[in-house]
mmCIF file with all atom_site columns, C-alpha atoms in Angstrom:
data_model
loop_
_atom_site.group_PDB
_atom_site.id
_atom_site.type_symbol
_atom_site.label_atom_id
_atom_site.label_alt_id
_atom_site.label_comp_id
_atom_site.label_asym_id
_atom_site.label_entity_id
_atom_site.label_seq_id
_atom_site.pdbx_PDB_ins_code
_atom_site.Cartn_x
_atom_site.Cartn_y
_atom_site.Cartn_z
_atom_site.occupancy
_atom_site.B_iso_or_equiv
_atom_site.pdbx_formal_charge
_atom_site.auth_seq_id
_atom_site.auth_comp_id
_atom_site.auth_asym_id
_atom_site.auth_atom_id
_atom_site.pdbx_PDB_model_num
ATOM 1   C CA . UNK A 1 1   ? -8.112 -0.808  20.735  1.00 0.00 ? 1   UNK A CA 1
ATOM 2   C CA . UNK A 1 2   ? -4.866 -0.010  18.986  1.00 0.00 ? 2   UNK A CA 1
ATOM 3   C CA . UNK A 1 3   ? -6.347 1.836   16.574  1.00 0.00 ? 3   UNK A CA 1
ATOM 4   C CA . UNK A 1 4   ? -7.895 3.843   19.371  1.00 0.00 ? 4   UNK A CA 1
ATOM 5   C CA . UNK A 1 5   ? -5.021 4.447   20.916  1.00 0.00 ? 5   UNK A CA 1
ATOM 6   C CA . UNK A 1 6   ? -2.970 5.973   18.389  1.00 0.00 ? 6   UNK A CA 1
ATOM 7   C CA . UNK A 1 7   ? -4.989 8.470   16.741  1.00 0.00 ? 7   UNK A CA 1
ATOM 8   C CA . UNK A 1 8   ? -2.444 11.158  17.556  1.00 0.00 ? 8   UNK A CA 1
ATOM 9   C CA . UNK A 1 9   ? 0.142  8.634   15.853  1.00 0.00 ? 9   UNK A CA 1
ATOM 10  C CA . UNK A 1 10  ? 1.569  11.008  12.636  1.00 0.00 ? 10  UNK A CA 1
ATOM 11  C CA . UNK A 1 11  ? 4.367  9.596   10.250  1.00 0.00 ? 11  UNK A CA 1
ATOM 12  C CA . UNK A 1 12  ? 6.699  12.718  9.607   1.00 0.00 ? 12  UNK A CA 1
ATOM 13  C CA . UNK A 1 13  ? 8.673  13.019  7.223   1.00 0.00 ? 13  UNK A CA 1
ATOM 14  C CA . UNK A 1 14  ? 11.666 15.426  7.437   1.00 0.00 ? 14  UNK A CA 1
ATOM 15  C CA . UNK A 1 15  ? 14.867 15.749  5.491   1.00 0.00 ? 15  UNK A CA 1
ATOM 16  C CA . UNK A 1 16  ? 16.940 12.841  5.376   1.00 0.00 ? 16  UNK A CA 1
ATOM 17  C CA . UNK A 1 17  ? 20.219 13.024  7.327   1.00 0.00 ? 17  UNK A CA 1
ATOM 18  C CA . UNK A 1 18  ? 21.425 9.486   6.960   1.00 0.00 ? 18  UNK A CA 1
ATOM 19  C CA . UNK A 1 19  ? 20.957 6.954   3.596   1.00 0.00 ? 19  UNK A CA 1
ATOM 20  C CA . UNK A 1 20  ? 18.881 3.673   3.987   1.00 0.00 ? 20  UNK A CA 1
ATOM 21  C CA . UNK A 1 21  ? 19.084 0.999   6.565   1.00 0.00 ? 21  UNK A CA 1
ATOM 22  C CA . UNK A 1 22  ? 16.654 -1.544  7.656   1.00 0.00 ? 22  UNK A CA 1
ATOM 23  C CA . UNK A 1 23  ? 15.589 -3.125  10.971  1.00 0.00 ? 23  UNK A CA 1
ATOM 24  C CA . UNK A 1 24  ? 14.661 -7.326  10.565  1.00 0.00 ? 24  UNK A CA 1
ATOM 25  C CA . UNK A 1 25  ? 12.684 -9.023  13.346  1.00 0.00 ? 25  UNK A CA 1
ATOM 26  C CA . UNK A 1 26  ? 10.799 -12.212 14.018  1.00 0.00 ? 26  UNK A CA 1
ATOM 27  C CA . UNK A 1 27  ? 8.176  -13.192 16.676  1.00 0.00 ? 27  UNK A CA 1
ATOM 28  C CA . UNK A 1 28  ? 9.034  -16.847 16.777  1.00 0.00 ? 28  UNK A CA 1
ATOM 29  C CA . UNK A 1 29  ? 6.366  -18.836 16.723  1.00 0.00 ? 29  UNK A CA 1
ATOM 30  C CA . UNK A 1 30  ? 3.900  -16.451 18.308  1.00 0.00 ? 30  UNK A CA 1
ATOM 31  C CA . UNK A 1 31  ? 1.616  -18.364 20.011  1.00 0.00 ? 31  UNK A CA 1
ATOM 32  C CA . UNK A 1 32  ? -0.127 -19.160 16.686  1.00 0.00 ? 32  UNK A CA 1
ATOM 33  C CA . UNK A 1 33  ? -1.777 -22.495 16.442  1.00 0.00 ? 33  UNK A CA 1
ATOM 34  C CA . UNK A 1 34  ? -0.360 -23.265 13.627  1.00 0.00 ? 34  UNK A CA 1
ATOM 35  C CA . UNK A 1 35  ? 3.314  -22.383 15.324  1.00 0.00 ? 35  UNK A CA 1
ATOM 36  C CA . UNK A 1 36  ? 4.147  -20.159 12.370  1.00 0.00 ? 36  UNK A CA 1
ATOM 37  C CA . UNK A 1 37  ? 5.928  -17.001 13.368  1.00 0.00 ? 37  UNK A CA 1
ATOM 38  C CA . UNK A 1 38  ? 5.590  -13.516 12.156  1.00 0.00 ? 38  UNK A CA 1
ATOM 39  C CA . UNK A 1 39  ? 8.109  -11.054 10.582  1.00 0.00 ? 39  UNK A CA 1
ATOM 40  C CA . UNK A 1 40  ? 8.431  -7.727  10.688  1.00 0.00 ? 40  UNK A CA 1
ATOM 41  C CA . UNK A 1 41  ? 11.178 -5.375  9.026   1.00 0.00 ? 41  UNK A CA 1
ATOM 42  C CA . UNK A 1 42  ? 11.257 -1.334  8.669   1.00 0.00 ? 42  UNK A CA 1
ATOM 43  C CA . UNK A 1 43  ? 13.261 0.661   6.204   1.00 0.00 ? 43  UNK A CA 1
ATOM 44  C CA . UNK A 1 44  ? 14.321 4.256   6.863   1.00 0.00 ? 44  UNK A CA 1
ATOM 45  C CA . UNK A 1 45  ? 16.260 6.618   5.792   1.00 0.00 ? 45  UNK A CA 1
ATOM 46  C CA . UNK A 1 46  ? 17.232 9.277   8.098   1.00 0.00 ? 46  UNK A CA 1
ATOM 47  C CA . UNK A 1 47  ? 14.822 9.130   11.162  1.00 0.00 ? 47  UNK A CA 1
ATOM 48  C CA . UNK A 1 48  ? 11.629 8.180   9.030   1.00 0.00 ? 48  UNK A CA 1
ATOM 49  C CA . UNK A 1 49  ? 10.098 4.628   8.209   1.00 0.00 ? 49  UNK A CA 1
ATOM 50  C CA . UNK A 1 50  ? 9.954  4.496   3.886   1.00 0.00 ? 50  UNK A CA 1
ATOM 51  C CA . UNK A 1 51  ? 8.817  0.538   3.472   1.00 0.00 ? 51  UNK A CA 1
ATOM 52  C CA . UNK A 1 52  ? 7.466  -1.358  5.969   1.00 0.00 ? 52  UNK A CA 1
ATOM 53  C CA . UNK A 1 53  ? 6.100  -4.758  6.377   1.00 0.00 ? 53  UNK A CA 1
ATOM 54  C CA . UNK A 1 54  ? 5.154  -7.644  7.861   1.00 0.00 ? 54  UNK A CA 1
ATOM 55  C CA . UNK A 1 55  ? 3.215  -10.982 8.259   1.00 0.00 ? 55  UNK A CA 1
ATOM 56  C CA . UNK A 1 56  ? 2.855  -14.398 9.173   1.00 0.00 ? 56  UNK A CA 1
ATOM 57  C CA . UNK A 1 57  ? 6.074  -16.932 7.752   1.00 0.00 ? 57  UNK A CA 1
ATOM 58  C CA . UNK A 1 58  ? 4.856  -19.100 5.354   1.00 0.00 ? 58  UNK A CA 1
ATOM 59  C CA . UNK A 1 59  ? 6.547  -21.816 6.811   1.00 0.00 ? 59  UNK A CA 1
ATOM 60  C CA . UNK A 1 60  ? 7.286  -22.620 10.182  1.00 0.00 ? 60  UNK A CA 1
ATOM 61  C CA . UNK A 1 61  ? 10.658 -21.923 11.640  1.00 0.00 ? 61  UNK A CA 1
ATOM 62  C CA . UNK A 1 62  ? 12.444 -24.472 13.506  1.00 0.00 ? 62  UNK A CA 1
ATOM 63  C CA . UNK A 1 63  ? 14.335 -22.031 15.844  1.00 0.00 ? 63  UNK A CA 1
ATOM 64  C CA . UNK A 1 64  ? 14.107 -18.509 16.558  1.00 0.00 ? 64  UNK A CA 1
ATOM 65  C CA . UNK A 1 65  ? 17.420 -18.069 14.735  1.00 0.00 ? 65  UNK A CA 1
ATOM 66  C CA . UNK A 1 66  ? 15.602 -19.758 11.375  1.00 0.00 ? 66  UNK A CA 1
ATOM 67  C CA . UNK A 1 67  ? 12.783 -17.445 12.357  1.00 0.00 ? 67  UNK A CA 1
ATOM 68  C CA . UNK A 1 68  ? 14.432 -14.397 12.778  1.00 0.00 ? 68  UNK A CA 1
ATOM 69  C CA . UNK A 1 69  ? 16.835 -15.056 9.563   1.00 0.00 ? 69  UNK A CA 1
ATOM 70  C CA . UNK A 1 70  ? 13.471 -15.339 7.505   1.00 0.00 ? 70  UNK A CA 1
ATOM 71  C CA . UNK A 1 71  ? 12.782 -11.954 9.085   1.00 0.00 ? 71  UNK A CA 1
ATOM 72  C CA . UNK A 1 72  ? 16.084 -10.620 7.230   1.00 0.00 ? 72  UNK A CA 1
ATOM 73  C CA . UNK A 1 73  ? 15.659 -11.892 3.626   1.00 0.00 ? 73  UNK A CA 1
ATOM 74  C CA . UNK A 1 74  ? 11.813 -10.026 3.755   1.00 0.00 ? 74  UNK A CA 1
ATOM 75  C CA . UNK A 1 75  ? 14.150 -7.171  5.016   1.00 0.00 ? 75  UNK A CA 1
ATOM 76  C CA . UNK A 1 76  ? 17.089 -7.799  2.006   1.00 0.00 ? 76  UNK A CA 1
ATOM 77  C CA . UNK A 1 77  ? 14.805 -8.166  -1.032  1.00 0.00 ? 77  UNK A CA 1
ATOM 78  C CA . UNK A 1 78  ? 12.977 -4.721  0.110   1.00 0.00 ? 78  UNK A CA 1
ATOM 79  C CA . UNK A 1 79  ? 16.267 -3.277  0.373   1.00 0.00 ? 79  UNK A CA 1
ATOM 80  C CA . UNK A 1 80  ? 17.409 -3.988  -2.914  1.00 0.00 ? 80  UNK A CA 1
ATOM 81  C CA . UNK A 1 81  ? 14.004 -3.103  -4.186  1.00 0.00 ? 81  UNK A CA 1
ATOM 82  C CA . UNK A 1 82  ? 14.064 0.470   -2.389  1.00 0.00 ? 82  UNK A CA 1
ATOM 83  C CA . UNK A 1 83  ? 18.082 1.019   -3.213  1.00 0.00 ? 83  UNK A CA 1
ATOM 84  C CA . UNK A 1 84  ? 16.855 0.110   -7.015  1.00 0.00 ? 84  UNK A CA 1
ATOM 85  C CA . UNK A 1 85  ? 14.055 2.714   -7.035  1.00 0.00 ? 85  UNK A CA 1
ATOM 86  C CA . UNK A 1 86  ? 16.514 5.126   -5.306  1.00 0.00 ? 86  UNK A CA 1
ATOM 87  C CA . UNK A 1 87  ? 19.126 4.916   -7.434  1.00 0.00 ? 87  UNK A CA 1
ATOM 88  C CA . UNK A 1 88  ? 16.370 5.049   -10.215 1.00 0.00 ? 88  UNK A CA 1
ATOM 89  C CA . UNK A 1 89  ? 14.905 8.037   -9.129  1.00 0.00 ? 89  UNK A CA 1
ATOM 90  C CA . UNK A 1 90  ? 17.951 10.060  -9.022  1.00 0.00 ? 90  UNK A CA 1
ATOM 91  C CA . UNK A 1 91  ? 19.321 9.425   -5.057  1.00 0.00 ? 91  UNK A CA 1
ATOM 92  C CA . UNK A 1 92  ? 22.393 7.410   -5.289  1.00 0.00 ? 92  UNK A CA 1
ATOM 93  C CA . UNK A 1 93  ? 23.796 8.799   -2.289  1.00 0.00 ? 93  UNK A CA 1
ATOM 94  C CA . UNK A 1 94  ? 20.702 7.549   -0.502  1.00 0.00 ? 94  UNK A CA 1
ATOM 95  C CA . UNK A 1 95  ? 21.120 4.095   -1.175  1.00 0.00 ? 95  UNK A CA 1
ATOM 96  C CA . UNK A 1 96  ? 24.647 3.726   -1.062  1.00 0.00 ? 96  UNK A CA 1
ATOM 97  C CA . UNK A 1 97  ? 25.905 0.408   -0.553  1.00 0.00 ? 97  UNK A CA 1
ATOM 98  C CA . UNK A 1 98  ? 26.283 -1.290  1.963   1.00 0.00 ? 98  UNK A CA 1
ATOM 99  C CA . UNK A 1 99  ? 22.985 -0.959  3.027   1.00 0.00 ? 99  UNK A CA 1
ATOM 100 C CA . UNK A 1 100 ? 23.128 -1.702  7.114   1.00 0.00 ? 100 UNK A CA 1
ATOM 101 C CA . UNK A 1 101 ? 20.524 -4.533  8.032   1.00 0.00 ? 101 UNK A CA 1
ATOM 102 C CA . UNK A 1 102 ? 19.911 -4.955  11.719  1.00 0.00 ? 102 UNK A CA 1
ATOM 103 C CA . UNK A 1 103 ? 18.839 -7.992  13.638  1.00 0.00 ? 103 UNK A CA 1
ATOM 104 C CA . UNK A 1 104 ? 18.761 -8.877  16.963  1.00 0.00 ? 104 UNK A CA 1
ATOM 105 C CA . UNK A 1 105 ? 19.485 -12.609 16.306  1.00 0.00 ? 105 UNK A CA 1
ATOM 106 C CA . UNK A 1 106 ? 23.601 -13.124 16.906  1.00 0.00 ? 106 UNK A CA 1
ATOM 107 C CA . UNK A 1 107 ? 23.125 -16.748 15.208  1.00 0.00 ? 107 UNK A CA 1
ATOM 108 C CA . UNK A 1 108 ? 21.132 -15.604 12.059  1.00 0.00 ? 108 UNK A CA 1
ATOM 109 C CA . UNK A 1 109 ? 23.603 -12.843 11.732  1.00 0.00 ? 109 UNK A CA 1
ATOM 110 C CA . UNK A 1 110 ? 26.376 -15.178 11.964  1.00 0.00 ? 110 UNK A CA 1
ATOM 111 C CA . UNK A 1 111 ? 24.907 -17.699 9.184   1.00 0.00 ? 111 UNK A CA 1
ATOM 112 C CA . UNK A 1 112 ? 24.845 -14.164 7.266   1.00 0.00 ? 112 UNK A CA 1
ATOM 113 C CA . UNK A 1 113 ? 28.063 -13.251 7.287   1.00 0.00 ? 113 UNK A CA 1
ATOM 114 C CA . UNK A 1 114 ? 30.269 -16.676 7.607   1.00 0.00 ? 114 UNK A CA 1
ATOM 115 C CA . UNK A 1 115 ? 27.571 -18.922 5.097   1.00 0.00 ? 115 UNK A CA 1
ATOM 116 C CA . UNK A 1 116 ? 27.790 -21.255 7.847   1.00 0.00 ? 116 UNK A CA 1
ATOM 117 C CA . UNK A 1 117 ? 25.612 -24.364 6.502   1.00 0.00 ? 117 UNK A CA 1
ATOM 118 C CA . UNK A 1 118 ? 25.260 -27.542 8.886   1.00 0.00 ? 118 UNK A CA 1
ATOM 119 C CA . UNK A 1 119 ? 22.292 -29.503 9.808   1.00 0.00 ? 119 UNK A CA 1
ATOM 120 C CA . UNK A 1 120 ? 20.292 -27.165 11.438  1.00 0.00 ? 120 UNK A CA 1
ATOM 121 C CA . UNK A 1 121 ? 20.547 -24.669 8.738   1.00 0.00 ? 121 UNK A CA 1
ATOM 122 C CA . UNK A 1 122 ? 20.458 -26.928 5.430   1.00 0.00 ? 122 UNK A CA 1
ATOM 123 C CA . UNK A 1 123 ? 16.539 -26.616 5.232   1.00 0.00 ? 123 UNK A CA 1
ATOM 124 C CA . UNK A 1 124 ? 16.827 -23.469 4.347   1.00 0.00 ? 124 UNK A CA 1
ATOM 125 C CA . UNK A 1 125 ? 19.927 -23.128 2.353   1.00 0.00 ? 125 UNK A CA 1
ATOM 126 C CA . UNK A 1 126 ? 18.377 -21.134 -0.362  1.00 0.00 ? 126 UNK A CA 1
ATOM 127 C CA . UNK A 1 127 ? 17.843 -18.415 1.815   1.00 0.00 ? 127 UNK A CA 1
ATOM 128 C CA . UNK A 1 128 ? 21.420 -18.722 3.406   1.00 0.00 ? 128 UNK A CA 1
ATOM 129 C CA . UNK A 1 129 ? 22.193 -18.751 -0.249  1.00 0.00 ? 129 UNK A CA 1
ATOM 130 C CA . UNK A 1 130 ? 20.713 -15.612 -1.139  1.00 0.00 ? 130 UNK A CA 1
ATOM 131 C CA . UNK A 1 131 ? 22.040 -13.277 1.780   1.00 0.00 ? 131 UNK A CA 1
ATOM 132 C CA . UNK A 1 132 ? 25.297 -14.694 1.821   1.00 0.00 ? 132 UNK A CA 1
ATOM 133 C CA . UNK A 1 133 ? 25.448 -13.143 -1.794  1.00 0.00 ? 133 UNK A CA 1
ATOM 134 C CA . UNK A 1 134 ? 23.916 -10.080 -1.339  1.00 0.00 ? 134 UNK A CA 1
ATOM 135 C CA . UNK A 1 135 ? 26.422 -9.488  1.496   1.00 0.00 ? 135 UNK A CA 1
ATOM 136 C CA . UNK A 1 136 ? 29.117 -10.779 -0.747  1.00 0.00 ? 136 UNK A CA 1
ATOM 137 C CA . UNK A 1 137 ? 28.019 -8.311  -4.088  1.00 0.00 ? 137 UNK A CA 1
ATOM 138 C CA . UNK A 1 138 ? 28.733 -5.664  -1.165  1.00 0.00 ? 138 UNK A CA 1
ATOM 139 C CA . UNK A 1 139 ? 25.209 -4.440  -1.169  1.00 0.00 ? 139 UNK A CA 1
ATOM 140 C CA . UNK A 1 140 ? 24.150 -5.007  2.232   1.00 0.00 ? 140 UNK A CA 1
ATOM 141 C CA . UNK A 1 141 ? 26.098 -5.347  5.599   1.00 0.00 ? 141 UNK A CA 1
ATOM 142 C CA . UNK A 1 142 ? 24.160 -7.593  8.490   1.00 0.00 ? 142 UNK A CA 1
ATOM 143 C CA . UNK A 1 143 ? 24.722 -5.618  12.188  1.00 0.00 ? 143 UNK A CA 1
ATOM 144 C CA . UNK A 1 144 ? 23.406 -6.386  15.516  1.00 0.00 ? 144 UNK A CA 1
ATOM 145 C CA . UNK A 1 145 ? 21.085 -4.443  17.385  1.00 0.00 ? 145 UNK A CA 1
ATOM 146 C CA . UNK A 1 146 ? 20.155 -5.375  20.788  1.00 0.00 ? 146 UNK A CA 1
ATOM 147 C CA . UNK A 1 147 ? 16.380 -6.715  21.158  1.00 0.00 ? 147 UNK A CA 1
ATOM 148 C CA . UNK A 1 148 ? 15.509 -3.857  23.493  1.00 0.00 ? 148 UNK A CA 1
ATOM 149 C CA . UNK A 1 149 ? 16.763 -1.553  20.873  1.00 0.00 ? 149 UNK A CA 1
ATOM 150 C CA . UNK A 1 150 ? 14.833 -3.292  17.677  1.00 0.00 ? 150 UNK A CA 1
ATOM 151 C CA . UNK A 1 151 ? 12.154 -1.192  16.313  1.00 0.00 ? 151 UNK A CA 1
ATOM 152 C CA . UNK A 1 152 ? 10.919 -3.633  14.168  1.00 0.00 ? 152 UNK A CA 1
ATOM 153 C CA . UNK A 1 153 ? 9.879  -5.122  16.916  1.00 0.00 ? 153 UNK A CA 1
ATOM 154 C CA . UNK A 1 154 ? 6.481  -3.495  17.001  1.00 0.00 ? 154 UNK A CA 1
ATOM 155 C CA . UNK A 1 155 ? 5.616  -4.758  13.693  1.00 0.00 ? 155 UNK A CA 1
ATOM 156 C CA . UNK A 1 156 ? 5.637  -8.525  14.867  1.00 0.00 ? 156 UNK A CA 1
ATOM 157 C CA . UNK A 1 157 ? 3.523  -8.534  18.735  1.00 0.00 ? 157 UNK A CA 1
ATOM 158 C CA . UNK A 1 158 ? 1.353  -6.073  20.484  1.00 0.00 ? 158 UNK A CA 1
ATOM 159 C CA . UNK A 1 159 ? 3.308  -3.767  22.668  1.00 0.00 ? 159 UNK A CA 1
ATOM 160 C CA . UNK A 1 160 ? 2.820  -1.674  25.069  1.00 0.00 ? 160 UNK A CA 1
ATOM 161 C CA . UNK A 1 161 ? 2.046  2.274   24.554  1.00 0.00 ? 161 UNK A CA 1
ATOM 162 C CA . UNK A 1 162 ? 5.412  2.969   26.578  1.00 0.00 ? 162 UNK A CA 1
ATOM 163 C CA . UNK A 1 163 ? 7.338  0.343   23.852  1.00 0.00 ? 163 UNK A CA 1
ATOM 164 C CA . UNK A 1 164 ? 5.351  2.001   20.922  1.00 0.00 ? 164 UNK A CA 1
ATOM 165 C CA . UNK A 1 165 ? 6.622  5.527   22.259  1.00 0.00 ? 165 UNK A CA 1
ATOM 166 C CA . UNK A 1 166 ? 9.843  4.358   22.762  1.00 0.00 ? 166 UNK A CA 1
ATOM 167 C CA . UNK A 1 167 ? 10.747 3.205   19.145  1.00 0.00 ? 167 UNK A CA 1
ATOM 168 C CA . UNK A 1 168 ? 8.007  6.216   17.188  1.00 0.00 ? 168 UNK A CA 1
ATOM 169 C CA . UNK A 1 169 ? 11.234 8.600   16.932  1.00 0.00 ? 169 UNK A CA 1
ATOM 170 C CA . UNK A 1 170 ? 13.485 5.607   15.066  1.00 0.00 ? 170 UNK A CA 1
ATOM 171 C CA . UNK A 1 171 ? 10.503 5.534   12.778  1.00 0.00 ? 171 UNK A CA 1
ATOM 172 C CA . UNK A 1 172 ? 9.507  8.780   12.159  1.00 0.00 ? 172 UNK A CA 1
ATOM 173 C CA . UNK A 1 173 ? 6.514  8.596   14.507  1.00 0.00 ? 173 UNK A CA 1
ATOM 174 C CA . UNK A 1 174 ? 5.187  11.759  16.423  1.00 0.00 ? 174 UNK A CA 1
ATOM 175 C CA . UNK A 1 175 ? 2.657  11.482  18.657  1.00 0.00 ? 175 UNK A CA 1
ATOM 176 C CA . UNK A 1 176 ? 0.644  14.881  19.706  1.00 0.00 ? 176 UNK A CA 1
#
């Protein structure tokens, strides 16, 4: 049915008026019978998607701030990936740091940014670990984005054709 319904669906690219950011969400957990939750994260630069992904956690996430900060380190680790390759390739400018990542998750973005560790967090330290030095290297900076406004938010449920329409332009999307 999806498939079907987006055969007009073309990924455009144009010339890039911006550098890289990346969008981080989580579906937390989903429904699934297992009650694992599913990420999704987009990078762009300018007004087109670059890297994409998403997928089932493989573990499942106590809360949906746990759920939605797994969401960001699949988000960081393609970032640093896709600045490397940039930077590689000849685009600097592109990939200048800070990268923005968005989230829509107030909590996981404070964990982030402060390295706030207590007992609902020390599970997954390692993660909190890991993005608390990436933000402090300089090389990403965590921002909010309001749920309504999260594009990566089609890459973790079904939506509707009216959501999918409404986020195609942040990723480069044209339908016709």
């Amino acid at each position: 049915m999806y498939l079907r319904g987006t055969t007009g669906c073309n990924l455009c690219y144009t010339a890039a008026k911006g550098g890289l950011e990346a969008f981080a969400d989580a579906n937390w957990s989903s429904g699934t019978p297992d009650s694992k939750s599913f990420s999704g994260f987009f990078l762009r630069i300018g007004s087109t998607a670059v890297n994409w992904g998403c997928a089932k956690q493989k573990t499942v996430a106590l809360s949906t701030c746990e759920a939605e900060f797994y969401a960001m380190v699949e988000a960081t680790r393609d970032v640093e990936w896709t600045a490397s390759l940039l930077e590689e390739l000849g685009f600097e400018a592109l990939a200048a740091a800070p990268v923005p990542v968005y989230c829509d998750n107030q909590a996981a973005i404070k964990i982030a940014k402060d390295g706030v560790l207590h007992a609902a967090t020390k599970h997954y330290r390692r993660k909190t670990h890991y993005i608390r030095d990436v933000v402090d290297r300089g090389k990403i900076r965590v921002g909010y984005l309001q749920s309504k406004a999260m594009p990566a938010d089609i890459l973790t449920k079904s939506v509707s054709r009216d959501e999918l329409q409404r986020h195609a332009p942040q990723l480069g999307l044209r339908f016709g």
